[in-house]
């Protein structure tokens, strides 16, 4: 690329400035305790290719060395400053500092001397010459193919594995919920079938009569069931603390009920119950074996106590019945409220476990997008559109239709550029796609071959116009699935208004005799679905072949 007169003058003045500065600050290596050398790994590179510039300093271990920082290598640009490599040899330090340099204009450039500060003295390196060459592209071997007809794209197959990730924990928790509800139903039905206290006690005593506990000399089990029957009856009819009370506590509470006039207990009945309970305690805790006749007598005594107690319990008044009904209704409402709360708690637990399982297996970001959706997931999984854009035509598949953007052709190039069309979609800081097609006057271009590296420079200027800074570029040859060759450039950059966000890009450039096609994809680094969408777009690229193109 030809440089302007202003650029040549600027470079000449800059070289004179560096020569004057070096003549004033130069410290010859033979007169200093430190040795400073510089070198480059190649004296000729292609446009955009990286060249490594190395500064090597051998100095005392006590010296303080400061290497150049920033863009001090102009007209070459610093794309990376590597860490200092330090080695120790013969009581001295060898410090090696490398810089990655590049240039996007072809030509011959001089890397100016670099200043290295050693303690309070400045040493300067030698200037070095670098040739930046164009990339020669031979399109005579490029194969051209007819454009494929439009075709419908089938919807992607249903992802059963993704459904399974959500379904399995949900089914597991539903099974647990079903089991809990089934057990609650069984318990409720058992409570509904429960007999009144008196009938329940009589049935239990008859069941005890039909047992073989006395015949097997199992007095402890017999008396345990006998005392539980009478305590359960008293717990339901007389005192709701009877089951948890000891024998002495139960007798004392019954005596209190009698003294308070709650129940008209016979003193003899309370005494008989006390005698049976004491004998039962001796059998249960002192392991005393009770005679069968005495056990049968105690069983009859317990039945008499239950019957006499049942007879002295007064019938509830109408007011008490109403109070009990109100209490029962309140209890039913409380039970329904507890049931609703438990059900809500189980539903929340099912949701949390399902979300946790999917978050661990798929990743929290993917899980969140699957659950609530996102703009990128809708674009990636939605219906894509395959369409033609520009002249010469680019056929490409994208998440949405590219919108034409009018870009006027400057007056000074209208004789060369016959047409220029630009289509775009998306946002530069998330996902952006553009297609740019141009046709040129073949008569004006007959003596000059179109250079894709020059076109690439124009594309990078376009990224700069979008706010891109610190652009890192790598290039390689590219071929479509149909064998059409071109140039691929890719890398990353930062946004001038948000330097914390890394942006990646990929650019495809194709040239014909009098046509140029550029496809640009820009997306946020590590953004979910972005890489997948970019690859799908690249694979879909097809081109129109102009007549006479070789």
Short mmCIF file of C-alpha atoms in Angstrom, two decimals:
data_model
loop_
_atom_site.label_atom_id
_atom_site.label_comp_id
_atom_site.label_asym_id
_atom_site.label_seq_id
_atom_site.Cartn_x
_atom_site.Cartn_y
_atom_site.Cartn_z
CA UNK A 1 0.00 0.00 0.00
CA UNK A 2 1.45 3.37 -1.06
CA UNK A 3 2.14 5.77 1.79
CA UNK A 4 1.21 9.44 1.52
CA UNK A 5 3.81 12.21 1.34
CA UNK A 6 2.70 13.31 4.80
CA UNK A 7 3.36 9.83 6.19
CA UNK A 8 6.87 9.78 4.61
CA UNK A 9 7.71 13.19 6.05
CA UNK A 10 6.38 12.16 9.46
CA UNK A 11 8.54 9.00 9.44
CA UNK A 12 11.64 10.99 8.33
CA UNK A 13 11.18 13.57 11.10
CA UNK A 14 10.63 10.81 13.62
CA UNK A 15 13.85 9.02 12.57
CA UNK A 16 15.86 12.29 12.82
CA UNK A 17 14.41 12.87 16.31
CA UNK A 18 15.40 9.40 17.48
CA UNK A 19 18.95 9.76 16.00
CA UNK A 20 19.48 13.07 17.85
CA UNK A 21 18.13 11.63 21.07
CA UNK A 22 20.31 8.54 20.82
CA UNK A 23 23.44 10.66 20.12
CA UNK A 24 22.81 12.53 23.39
CA UNK A 25 21.87 9.57 25.55
CA UNK A 26 23.91 6.75 24.04
CA UNK A 27 26.14 4.92 26.49
CA UNK A 28 28.49 2.54 24.70
CA UNK A 29 28.38 -0.98 26.07
CA UNK A 30 32.17 -1.15 26.44
CA UNK A 31 32.11 1.79 28.90
CA UNK A 32 29.31 0.53 31.11
CA UNK A 33 29.08 -2.30 33.52
CA UNK A 34 25.88 -3.51 31.80
CA UNK A 35 25.57 -4.99 28.28
CA UNK A 36 22.44 -4.23 26.23
CA UNK A 37 21.59 -5.99 22.95
CA UNK A 38 18.46 -6.08 20.78
CA UNK A 39 17.30 -8.46 18.03
CA UNK A 40 14.24 -9.50 16.02
CA UNK A 41 13.26 -13.02 14.99
CA UNK A 42 12.61 -12.00 11.36
CA UNK A 43 13.43 -9.05 9.12
CA UNK A 44 10.43 -9.62 6.84
CA UNK A 45 6.81 -10.32 7.77
CA UNK A 46 3.38 -10.35 6.15
CA UNK A 47 0.77 -7.71 6.91
CA UNK A 48 -0.66 -8.28 10.39
CA UNK A 49 1.88 -11.00 11.24
CA UNK A 50 3.62 -10.85 14.63
CA UNK A 51 7.34 -10.20 14.91
CA UNK A 52 9.19 -10.72 18.21
CA UNK A 53 11.54 -7.95 19.32
CA UNK A 54 14.00 -9.01 22.06
CA UNK A 55 16.06 -6.83 24.42
CA UNK A 56 18.79 -8.67 26.35
CA UNK A 57 20.53 -7.04 29.33
CA UNK A 58 23.48 -8.54 31.23
CA UNK A 59 24.05 -6.58 34.46
CA UNK A 60 25.02 -6.83 38.12
CA UNK A 61 22.56 -8.39 40.53
CA UNK A 62 22.26 -5.08 42.42
CA UNK A 63 21.31 -2.98 39.37
CA UNK A 64 17.75 -1.74 38.81
CA UNK A 65 16.68 -2.24 35.17
CA UNK A 66 13.56 -0.62 33.62
CA UNK A 67 12.50 -1.74 30.12
CA UNK A 68 10.46 0.38 27.64
CA UNK A 69 6.69 0.41 28.13
CA UNK A 70 3.85 1.54 25.88
CA UNK A 71 3.85 2.30 22.15
CA UNK A 72 7.56 3.22 21.87
CA UNK A 73 8.10 1.10 18.70
CA UNK A 74 6.18 3.28 16.24
CA UNK A 75 5.63 2.97 13.32
CA UNK A 76 5.20 -0.67 14.44
CA UNK A 77 2.47 -1.41 17.00
CA UNK A 78 2.95 -3.37 20.23
CA UNK A 79 0.31 -6.13 20.43
CA UNK A 80 1.80 -7.93 23.44
CA UNK A 81 4.48 -7.29 26.08
CA UNK A 82 5.84 -10.59 27.43
CA UNK A 83 7.11 -11.24 30.94
CA UNK A 84 10.81 -10.75 31.68
CA UNK A 85 12.88 -13.96 31.60
CA UNK A 86 15.67 -13.86 34.23
CA UNK A 87 18.70 -16.19 34.48
CA UNK A 88 21.73 -16.06 36.79
CA UNK A 89 25.24 -16.67 35.46
CA UNK A 90 28.72 -15.74 36.74
CA UNK A 91 27.50 -13.37 39.47
CA UNK A 92 25.39 -11.44 36.94
CA UNK A 93 21.76 -11.37 35.85
CA UNK A 94 20.74 -11.96 32.24
CA UNK A 95 17.37 -10.26 31.65
CA UNK A 96 15.46 -11.03 28.43
CA UNK A 97 12.41 -8.93 27.56
CA UNK A 98 10.30 -9.72 24.46
CA UNK A 99 7.68 -7.65 22.64
CA UNK A 100 5.16 -8.76 20.00
CA UNK A 101 5.05 -6.17 17.17
CA UNK A 102 3.03 -5.89 13.95
CA UNK A 103 2.06 -3.50 11.14
CA UNK A 104 -0.99 -3.45 8.87
CA UNK A 105 0.53 -1.40 6.04
CA UNK A 106 3.05 -2.87 3.61
CA UNK A 107 6.42 -1.18 3.24
CA UNK A 108 9.85 -0.85 4.81
CA UNK A 109 9.93 0.31 8.44
CA UNK A 110 12.62 1.15 10.99
CA UNK A 111 12.18 0.11 14.59
CA UNK A 112 13.61 3.09 16.52
CA UNK A 113 16.23 2.63 19.28
CA UNK A 114 14.70 1.69 22.61
CA UNK A 115 15.77 3.22 25.92
CA UNK A 116 16.65 0.88 28.80
CA UNK A 117 17.13 2.58 32.19
CA UNK A 118 19.85 0.92 34.30
CA UNK A 119 19.96 2.55 37.73
CA UNK A 120 20.04 6.26 36.76
CA UNK A 121 21.73 5.80 33.38
CA UNK A 122 20.03 5.29 29.99
CA UNK A 123 21.25 2.86 27.36
CA UNK A 124 19.80 2.75 23.85
CA UNK A 125 19.49 -0.24 21.54
CA UNK A 126 20.27 -0.28 17.82
CA UNK A 127 17.58 0.59 15.29
CA UNK A 128 16.39 -2.34 13.17
CA UNK A 129 14.90 -2.55 9.68
CA UNK A 130 11.74 -4.59 8.94
CA UNK A 131 10.01 -5.30 5.63
CA UNK A 132 6.21 -5.70 5.74
CA UNK A 133 5.07 -7.52 2.60
CA UNK A 134 1.71 -8.00 0.89
CA UNK A 135 0.12 -11.43 0.84
CA UNK A 136 0.08 -12.80 -2.67
CA UNK A 137 -3.16 -14.64 -3.41
CA UNK A 138 -3.51 -16.79 -6.53
CA UNK A 139 -7.16 -17.13 -7.56
CA UNK A 140 -6.46 -19.03 -10.81
CA UNK A 141 -6.78 -22.35 -8.97
CA UNK A 142 -10.02 -21.39 -7.28
CA UNK A 143 -12.93 -23.67 -8.15
CA UNK A 144 -16.31 -22.11 -8.76
CA UNK A 145 -19.65 -23.81 -8.33
CA UNK A 146 -23.21 -22.95 -9.22
CA UNK A 147 -25.43 -21.60 -6.46
CA UNK A 148 -27.55 -24.23 -4.80
CA UNK A 149 -31.31 -23.69 -5.00
CA UNK A 150 -33.19 -22.52 -1.92
CA UNK A 151 -34.24 -25.33 0.37
CA UNK A 152 -36.24 -25.66 3.55
CA UNK A 153 -34.23 -26.32 6.69
CA UNK A 154 -35.72 -28.97 8.96
CA UNK A 155 -36.28 -28.12 12.58
CA UNK A 156 -33.60 -29.56 14.89
CA UNK A 157 -34.52 -32.91 16.50
CA UNK A 158 -36.11 -32.81 19.93
CA UNK A 159 -33.53 -33.01 22.71
CA UNK A 160 -34.82 -35.92 24.82
CA UNK A 161 -31.69 -35.87 27.00
CA UNK A 162 -32.43 -32.30 28.10
CA UNK A 163 -35.99 -33.34 28.93
CA UNK A 164 -34.64 -36.31 30.92
CA UNK A 165 -32.51 -34.00 33.08
CA UNK A 166 -35.68 -32.23 34.20
CA UNK A 167 -37.99 -35.26 34.24
CA UNK A 168 -36.01 -37.69 36.41
CA UNK A 169 -35.71 -35.56 39.58
CA UNK A 170 -39.29 -34.41 39.10
CA UNK A 171 -40.58 -38.01 38.90
CA UNK A 172 -38.50 -39.01 41.92
CA UNK A 173 -39.90 -36.24 44.06
CA UNK A 174 -43.42 -36.88 42.81
CA UNK A 175 -43.01 -40.52 43.89
CA UNK A 176 -41.93 -39.38 47.37
CA UNK A 177 -44.86 -36.96 47.48
CA UNK A 178 -47.27 -39.73 46.43
CA UNK A 179 -45.96 -42.06 49.14
CA UNK A 180 -46.34 -39.36 51.83
CA UNK A 181 -49.89 -38.57 50.73
CA UNK A 182 -50.78 -42.28 50.61
CA UNK A 183 -49.53 -42.80 54.17
CA UNK A 184 -51.48 -39.75 55.33
CA UNK A 185 -54.60 -41.14 53.72
CA UNK A 186 -54.14 -44.49 55.45
CA UNK A 187 -53.65 -42.78 58.79
CA UNK A 188 -56.72 -40.59 58.28
CA UNK A 189 -58.84 -43.58 57.33
CA UNK A 190 -57.63 -45.44 60.42
CA UNK A 191 -58.59 -42.47 62.58
CA UNK A 192 -62.03 -42.32 60.96
CA UNK A 193 -62.56 -46.02 61.68
CA UNK A 194 -61.58 -45.63 65.33
CA UNK A 195 -64.27 -46.84 67.76
CA UNK A 196 -65.61 -44.76 70.65
CA UNK A 197 -63.42 -45.02 73.80
CA UNK A 198 -65.59 -47.50 75.71
CA UNK A 199 -66.19 -49.85 72.75
CA UNK A 200 -62.48 -49.65 71.80
CA UNK A 201 -61.46 -50.71 75.36
CA UNK A 202 -63.91 -53.65 75.47
CA UNK A 203 -62.77 -54.90 72.03
CA UNK A 204 -59.12 -54.64 73.12
CA UNK A 205 -59.83 -56.62 76.31
CA UNK A 206 -61.54 -59.39 74.30
CA UNK A 207 -58.56 -59.52 71.96
CA UNK A 208 -56.29 -59.86 75.01
CA UNK A 209 -58.46 -62.78 76.22
CA UNK A 210 -57.88 -64.63 72.95
CA UNK A 211 -54.11 -64.23 73.16
CA UNK A 212 -51.86 -67.03 74.46
CA UNK A 213 -49.67 -64.75 76.58
CA UNK A 214 -50.76 -66.29 79.93
CA UNK A 215 -50.42 -69.83 78.63
CA UNK A 216 -46.87 -68.99 77.50
CA UNK A 217 -46.08 -67.45 80.92
CA UNK A 218 -45.48 -64.05 79.33
CA UNK A 219 -46.86 -62.00 82.20
CA UNK A 220 -44.87 -58.89 81.34
CA UNK A 221 -46.40 -58.58 77.85
CA UNK A 222 -49.86 -59.39 79.24
CA UNK A 223 -49.79 -56.70 81.94
CA UNK A 224 -48.24 -54.17 79.54
CA UNK A 225 -51.20 -54.54 77.17
CA UNK A 226 -53.70 -54.57 80.05
CA UNK A 227 -52.44 -51.31 81.57
CA UNK A 228 -52.18 -49.67 78.15
CA UNK A 229 -55.87 -50.50 77.47
CA UNK A 230 -57.07 -48.82 80.68
CA UNK A 231 -54.71 -45.84 80.30
CA UNK A 232 -55.77 -45.27 76.66
CA UNK A 233 -59.43 -45.32 77.75
CA UNK A 234 -58.79 -42.85 80.56
CA UNK A 235 -56.69 -40.70 78.20
CA UNK A 236 -59.58 -40.36 75.75
CA UNK A 237 -62.41 -40.02 78.29
CA UNK A 238 -61.04 -38.56 81.52
CA UNK A 239 -57.50 -37.10 81.38
CA UNK A 240 -55.50 -36.50 78.17
CA UNK A 241 -52.21 -36.97 80.10
CA UNK A 242 -53.03 -40.51 81.24
CA UNK A 243 -50.86 -42.30 78.65
CA UNK A 244 -47.75 -40.30 79.58
CA UNK A 245 -48.30 -40.58 83.37
CA UNK A 246 -46.73 -43.11 85.75
CA UNK A 247 -48.99 -45.25 87.89
CA UNK A 248 -48.71 -42.96 90.93
CA UNK A 249 -49.22 -39.83 88.79
CA UNK A 250 -52.34 -41.30 87.19
CA UNK A 251 -53.92 -42.22 90.53
CA UNK A 252 -53.12 -38.74 91.88
CA UNK A 253 -54.72 -37.05 88.85
CA UNK A 254 -57.86 -39.18 89.14
CA UNK A 255 -58.12 -38.23 92.82
CA UNK A 256 -57.83 -34.55 91.85
CA UNK A 257 -60.64 -34.95 89.29
CA UNK A 258 -62.78 -36.57 91.99
CA UNK A 259 -62.03 -33.82 94.55
CA UNK A 260 -62.76 -31.11 91.96
CA UNK A 261 -66.10 -32.70 91.15
CA UNK A 262 -65.26 -33.26 87.47
CA UNK A 263 -66.22 -36.91 87.70
CA UNK A 264 -68.05 -38.82 90.42
CA UNK A 265 -65.45 -41.54 90.89
CA UNK A 266 -65.95 -44.16 93.58
CA UNK A 267 -63.03 -44.21 96.02
CA UNK A 268 -63.03 -48.01 95.92
CA UNK A 269 -62.74 -47.95 92.10
CA UNK A 270 -59.65 -45.70 92.29
CA UNK A 271 -58.16 -48.02 94.95
CA UNK A 272 -58.75 -51.13 92.79
CA UNK A 273 -57.06 -49.42 89.85
CA UNK A 274 -54.11 -48.49 92.08
CA UNK A 275 -53.72 -52.13 93.19
CA UNK A 276 -53.74 -53.46 89.62
CA UNK A 277 -51.24 -50.83 88.43
CA UNK A 278 -48.82 -51.61 91.28
CA UNK A 279 -48.95 -55.33 90.54
CA UNK A 280 -48.39 -54.55 86.85
CA UNK A 281 -45.32 -52.43 87.72
CA UNK A 282 -43.88 -55.33 89.74
CA UNK A 283 -44.37 -57.67 86.79
CA UNK A 284 -42.98 -55.21 84.20
CA UNK A 285 -40.05 -53.78 86.14
CA UNK A 286 -39.26 -56.30 88.90
CA UNK A 287 -39.72 -59.27 86.56
CA UNK A 288 -42.11 -60.94 89.02
CA UNK A 289 -44.06 -63.81 87.47
CA UNK A 290 -47.76 -63.42 88.27
CA UNK A 291 -50.08 -66.41 88.68
CA UNK A 292 -52.60 -67.00 85.91
CA UNK A 293 -55.57 -66.75 88.31
CA UNK A 294 -54.44 -63.36 89.61
CA UNK A 295 -53.89 -62.09 86.07
CA UNK A 296 -57.37 -63.12 85.03
CA UNK A 297 -58.79 -61.45 88.14
CA UNK A 298 -56.94 -58.22 87.35
CA UNK A 299 -58.30 -58.35 83.82
CA UNK A 300 -61.88 -58.53 85.16
CA UNK A 301 -61.11 -55.71 87.59
CA UNK A 302 -59.93 -53.48 84.74
CA UNK A 303 -63.11 -54.17 82.76
CA UNK A 304 -65.19 -53.28 85.84
CA UNK A 305 -63.22 -50.05 86.32
CA UNK A 306 -63.75 -49.08 82.66
CA UNK A 307 -67.47 -49.86 82.88
CA UNK A 308 -67.97 -47.95 86.15
CA UNK A 309 -65.99 -44.97 84.80
CA UNK A 310 -68.07 -44.98 81.63
CA UNK A 311 -71.25 -44.87 83.73
CA UNK A 312 -70.14 -41.95 85.94
CA UNK A 313 -68.99 -39.76 83.04
CA UNK A 314 -71.81 -37.24 82.54
CA UNK A 315 -73.43 -36.79 79.16
CA UNK A 316 -72.24 -33.57 77.49
CA UNK A 317 -74.64 -30.65 77.58
CA UNK A 318 -75.90 -28.93 74.45
CA UNK A 319 -73.52 -26.04 75.09
CA UNK A 320 -70.58 -28.43 75.40
CA UNK A 321 -71.62 -30.22 72.23
CA UNK A 322 -71.68 -26.89 70.37
CA UNK A 323 -68.34 -25.95 71.88
CA UNK A 324 -66.89 -29.30 70.87
CA UNK A 325 -68.31 -28.91 67.36
CA UNK A 326 -66.74 -25.46 67.07
CA UNK A 327 -63.47 -26.88 68.36
CA UNK A 328 -63.69 -29.75 65.87
CA UNK A 329 -64.36 -27.30 63.01
CA UNK A 330 -61.39 -25.16 64.07
CA UNK A 331 -59.28 -28.30 64.24
CA UNK A 332 -60.38 -29.29 60.73
CA UNK A 333 -59.50 -25.82 59.39
CA UNK A 334 -56.12 -25.96 61.11
CA UNK A 335 -55.54 -29.41 59.62
CA UNK A 336 -56.44 -28.13 56.13
CA UNK A 337 -54.11 -25.16 56.59
CA UNK A 338 -51.28 -27.45 57.67
CA UNK A 339 -51.99 -29.67 54.67
CA UNK A 340 -51.80 -26.71 52.26
CA UNK A 341 -48.56 -25.51 53.84
CA UNK A 342 -47.02 -28.97 53.60
CA UNK A 343 -48.12 -29.27 49.98
CA UNK A 344 -46.63 -25.86 49.13
CA UNK A 345 -43.43 -26.84 50.95
CA UNK A 346 -43.19 -30.08 48.96
CA UNK A 347 -43.75 -28.25 45.67
CA UNK A 348 -41.04 -25.73 46.56
CA UNK A 349 -38.71 -28.58 47.55
CA UNK A 350 -39.39 -30.37 44.24
CA UNK A 351 -38.63 -27.16 42.31
CA UNK A 352 -35.43 -26.45 44.27
CA UNK A 353 -34.10 -30.00 43.88
CA UNK A 354 -34.93 -30.02 40.17
CA UNK A 355 -33.20 -26.67 39.65
CA UNK A 356 -30.17 -27.79 41.68
CA UNK A 357 -29.80 -31.08 39.77
CA UNK A 358 -30.00 -29.31 36.41
CA UNK A 359 -27.69 -26.52 37.58
CA UNK A 360 -25.01 -29.05 38.59
CA UNK A 361 -25.38 -31.27 35.50
CA UNK A 362 -25.85 -28.60 32.81
CA UNK A 363 -24.26 -25.53 34.39
CA UNK A 364 -26.09 -22.73 36.16
CA UNK A 365 -26.02 -20.37 33.18
CA UNK A 366 -27.47 -22.98 30.81
CA UNK A 367 -30.06 -24.02 33.39
CA UNK A 368 -31.15 -20.41 33.90
CA UNK A 369 -31.52 -19.91 30.15
CA UNK A 370 -33.47 -23.17 29.78
CA UNK A 371 -35.76 -22.15 32.62
CA UNK A 372 -36.35 -18.47 31.86
CA UNK A 373 -34.99 -18.19 28.33
CA UNK A 374 -32.70 -15.48 26.92
CA UNK A 375 -32.25 -13.48 23.78
CA UNK A 376 -29.26 -15.60 22.71
CA UNK A 377 -31.02 -18.92 23.36
CA UNK A 378 -34.06 -17.72 21.36
CA UNK A 379 -31.78 -16.70 18.49
CA UNK A 380 -29.78 -19.95 18.57
CA UNK A 381 -32.76 -22.28 18.87
CA UNK A 382 -35.26 -20.30 16.81
CA UNK A 383 -36.02 -20.63 13.10
CA UNK A 384 -33.07 -19.34 11.03
CA UNK A 385 -33.39 -17.61 7.68
CA UNK A 386 -31.32 -18.40 4.58
CA UNK A 387 -31.24 -15.53 2.10
CA UNK A 388 -29.20 -13.74 -0.59
CA UNK A 389 -27.51 -10.38 -0.04
CA UNK A 390 -25.72 -7.87 -2.26
CA UNK A 391 -23.90 -8.05 -5.60
CA UNK A 392 -21.94 -10.26 -6.13
CA UNK A 393 -24.44 -12.26 -4.07
CA UNK A 394 -23.60 -13.81 -0.71
CA UNK A 395 -25.95 -16.62 0.38
CA UNK A 396 -25.91 -17.00 4.15
CA UNK A 397 -28.05 -18.41 6.97
CA UNK A 398 -28.60 -16.12 9.98
CA UNK A 399 -30.88 -16.00 13.07
CA UNK A 400 -32.76 -13.06 11.53
CA UNK A 401 -32.91 -11.11 8.29
CA UNK A 402 -29.97 -8.75 7.69
CA UNK A 403 -31.12 -5.15 7.25
CA UNK A 404 -29.71 -3.02 4.43
CA UNK A 405 -27.68 -0.01 5.59
CA UNK A 406 -27.03 2.78 3.14
CA UNK A 407 -23.34 3.71 2.92
CA UNK A 408 -22.62 6.42 0.32
CA UNK A 409 -19.68 5.94 -2.03
CA UNK A 410 -17.15 8.84 -1.79
CA UNK A 411 -16.88 10.98 -4.92
CA UNK A 412 -13.16 10.30 -5.31
CA UNK A 413 -13.69 6.53 -5.75
CA UNK A 414 -16.94 6.50 -7.73
CA UNK A 415 -15.05 5.89 -10.98
CA UNK A 416 -13.57 2.71 -9.47
CA UNK A 417 -16.36 1.44 -7.18
CA UNK A 418 -19.50 0.78 -9.20
CA UNK A 419 -21.63 -0.41 -6.28
CA UNK A 420 -21.32 -1.09 -2.56
CA UNK A 421 -24.01 -2.72 -0.44
CA UNK A 422 -24.00 -3.32 3.32
CA UNK A 423 -26.34 -5.52 5.40
CA UNK A 424 -26.25 -5.99 9.16
CA UNK A 425 -28.03 -7.50 12.17
CA UNK A 426 -27.49 -7.46 15.96
CA UNK A 427 -25.44 -5.46 18.45
CA UNK A 428 -21.67 -5.00 18.50
CA UNK A 429 -21.35 -5.87 22.22
CA UNK A 430 -23.37 -9.14 22.08
CA UNK A 431 -23.73 -10.63 18.58
CA UNK A 432 -23.36 -8.83 15.26
CA UNK A 433 -23.36 -10.07 11.63
CA UNK A 434 -22.68 -8.00 8.52
CA UNK A 435 -22.32 -8.68 4.79
CA UNK A 436 -20.56 -6.16 2.53
CA UNK A 437 -20.42 -6.64 -1.25
CA UNK A 438 -18.67 -4.40 -3.79
CA UNK A 439 -18.24 -4.36 -7.57
CA UNK A 440 -15.46 -2.47 -9.34
CA UNK A 441 -14.92 -0.96 -12.77
CA UNK A 442 -13.01 -3.68 -14.60
CA UNK A 443 -11.41 -1.15 -16.96
CA UNK A 444 -10.07 0.91 -14.07
CA UNK A 445 -8.82 -2.21 -12.25
CA UNK A 446 -7.31 -4.04 -15.25
CA UNK A 447 -3.72 -3.07 -14.36
CA UNK A 448 -4.03 -3.73 -10.65
CA UNK A 449 -4.94 -6.93 -8.84
CA UNK A 450 -7.34 -6.60 -5.92
CA UNK A 451 -5.53 -7.21 -2.62
CA UNK A 452 -7.49 -9.00 0.15
CA UNK A 453 -5.00 -7.73 2.74
CA UNK A 454 -5.92 -4.18 1.78
CA UNK A 455 -9.59 -5.15 2.00
CA UNK A 456 -8.89 -6.67 5.43
CA UNK A 457 -7.40 -3.38 6.56
CA UNK A 458 -10.61 -1.68 5.49
CA UNK A 459 -12.62 -4.25 7.45
CA UNK A 460 -10.55 -3.60 10.56
CA UNK A 461 -11.17 0.12 10.09
CA UNK A 462 -14.85 -0.76 10.12
CA UNK A 463 -14.41 -2.47 13.51
CA UNK A 464 -12.63 0.65 14.74
CA UNK A 465 -15.61 2.69 13.55
CA UNK A 466 -17.82 0.51 15.76
CA UNK A 467 -15.69 1.48 18.76
CA UNK A 468 -13.10 -1.33 18.68
CA UNK A 469 -9.63 -0.72 20.14
CA UNK A 470 -6.54 -2.89 20.81
CA UNK A 471 -7.44 -5.17 17.89
CA UNK A 472 -5.44 -8.41 17.70
CA UNK A 473 -5.54 -10.10 14.28
CA UNK A 474 -4.54 -13.50 12.93
CA UNK A 475 -5.03 -14.59 9.33
CA UNK A 476 -5.18 -17.86 7.43
CA UNK A 477 -6.50 -19.21 4.16
CA UNK A 478 -10.15 -20.26 4.07
CA UNK A 479 -12.26 -22.40 1.75
CA UNK A 480 -16.02 -22.84 1.70
CA UNK A 481 -17.61 -26.29 1.57
CA UNK A 482 -17.77 -25.84 -2.20
CA UNK A 483 -14.03 -25.14 -2.47
CA UNK A 484 -14.13 -21.36 -2.96
CA UNK A 485 -10.94 -19.91 -1.48
CA UNK A 486 -10.57 -16.69 0.42
CA UNK A 487 -8.95 -15.10 3.46
CA UNK A 488 -10.07 -15.58 7.05
CA UNK A 489 -9.10 -13.07 9.74
CA UNK A 490 -9.96 -13.57 13.40
CA UNK A 491 -8.97 -12.33 16.83
CA UNK A 492 -10.33 -10.14 19.59
CA UNK A 493 -10.55 -6.49 20.62
CA UNK A 494 -11.92 -4.22 23.34
CA UNK A 495 -14.67 -1.62 23.17
CA UNK A 496 -13.70 1.98 23.79
CA UNK A 497 -16.77 2.48 26.00
CA UNK A 498 -16.33 -0.79 27.95
CA UNK A 499 -12.75 -2.02 28.16
CA UNK A 500 -13.66 -4.78 30.62
CA UNK A 501 -15.62 -6.66 27.96
CA UNK A 502 -13.64 -8.81 25.50
CA UNK A 503 -15.08 -9.06 21.98
CA UNK A 504 -14.15 -11.74 19.43
CA UNK A 505 -14.56 -11.45 15.68
CA UNK A 506 -14.18 -13.49 12.50
CA UNK A 507 -14.03 -12.02 9.00
CA UNK A 508 -14.22 -13.85 5.65
CA UNK A 509 -13.02 -12.07 2.48
CA UNK A 510 -13.48 -13.30 -1.11
CA UNK A 511 -12.44 -11.60 -4.33
CA UNK A 512 -13.27 -12.11 -7.98
CA UNK A 513 -12.22 -10.23 -11.11
CA UNK A 514 -14.29 -7.18 -10.28
CA UNK A 515 -16.10 -8.18 -7.10
CA UNK A 516 -15.35 -8.26 -3.37
CA UNK A 517 -17.42 -9.99 -0.64
CA UNK A 518 -16.80 -9.52 3.11
CA UNK A 519 -18.65 -11.35 5.90
CA UNK A 520 -18.04 -10.13 9.47
CA UNK A 521 -19.20 -11.76 12.72
CA UNK A 522 -18.61 -9.99 16.06
CA UNK A 523 -19.65 -11.42 19.44
CA UNK A 524 -18.95 -11.17 23.16
CA UNK A 525 -16.24 -13.59 24.31
CA UNK A 526 -17.52 -16.66 26.23
CA UNK A 527 -21.15 -15.66 25.58
CA UNK A 528 -23.40 -18.74 25.63
CA UNK A 529 -24.46 -19.89 22.12
CA UNK A 530 -22.30 -17.22 20.40
CA UNK A 531 -19.53 -19.60 19.23
CA UNK A 532 -22.11 -22.17 18.12
CA UNK A 533 -24.03 -19.52 16.14
CA UNK A 534 -20.84 -18.21 14.54
CA UNK A 535 -19.83 -21.70 13.33
CA UNK A 536 -23.31 -22.31 11.90
CA UNK A 537 -23.17 -19.04 9.95
CA UNK A 538 -19.68 -19.78 8.60
CA UNK A 539 -20.72 -23.26 7.43
CA UNK A 540 -23.71 -21.83 5.56
CA UNK A 541 -21.73 -19.34 3.41
CA UNK A 542 -22.18 -19.71 -0.37
CA UNK A 543 -21.12 -17.23 -3.07
CA UNK A 544 -22.33 -16.09 -6.47
CA UNK A 545 -19.70 -16.48 -9.19
CA UNK A 546 -19.39 -13.48 -11.51
CA UNK A 547 -18.96 -14.07 -15.21
CA UNK A 548 -15.33 -13.97 -16.23
CA UNK A 549 -14.09 -14.68 -12.69
CA UNK A 550 -11.21 -17.11 -12.53
#
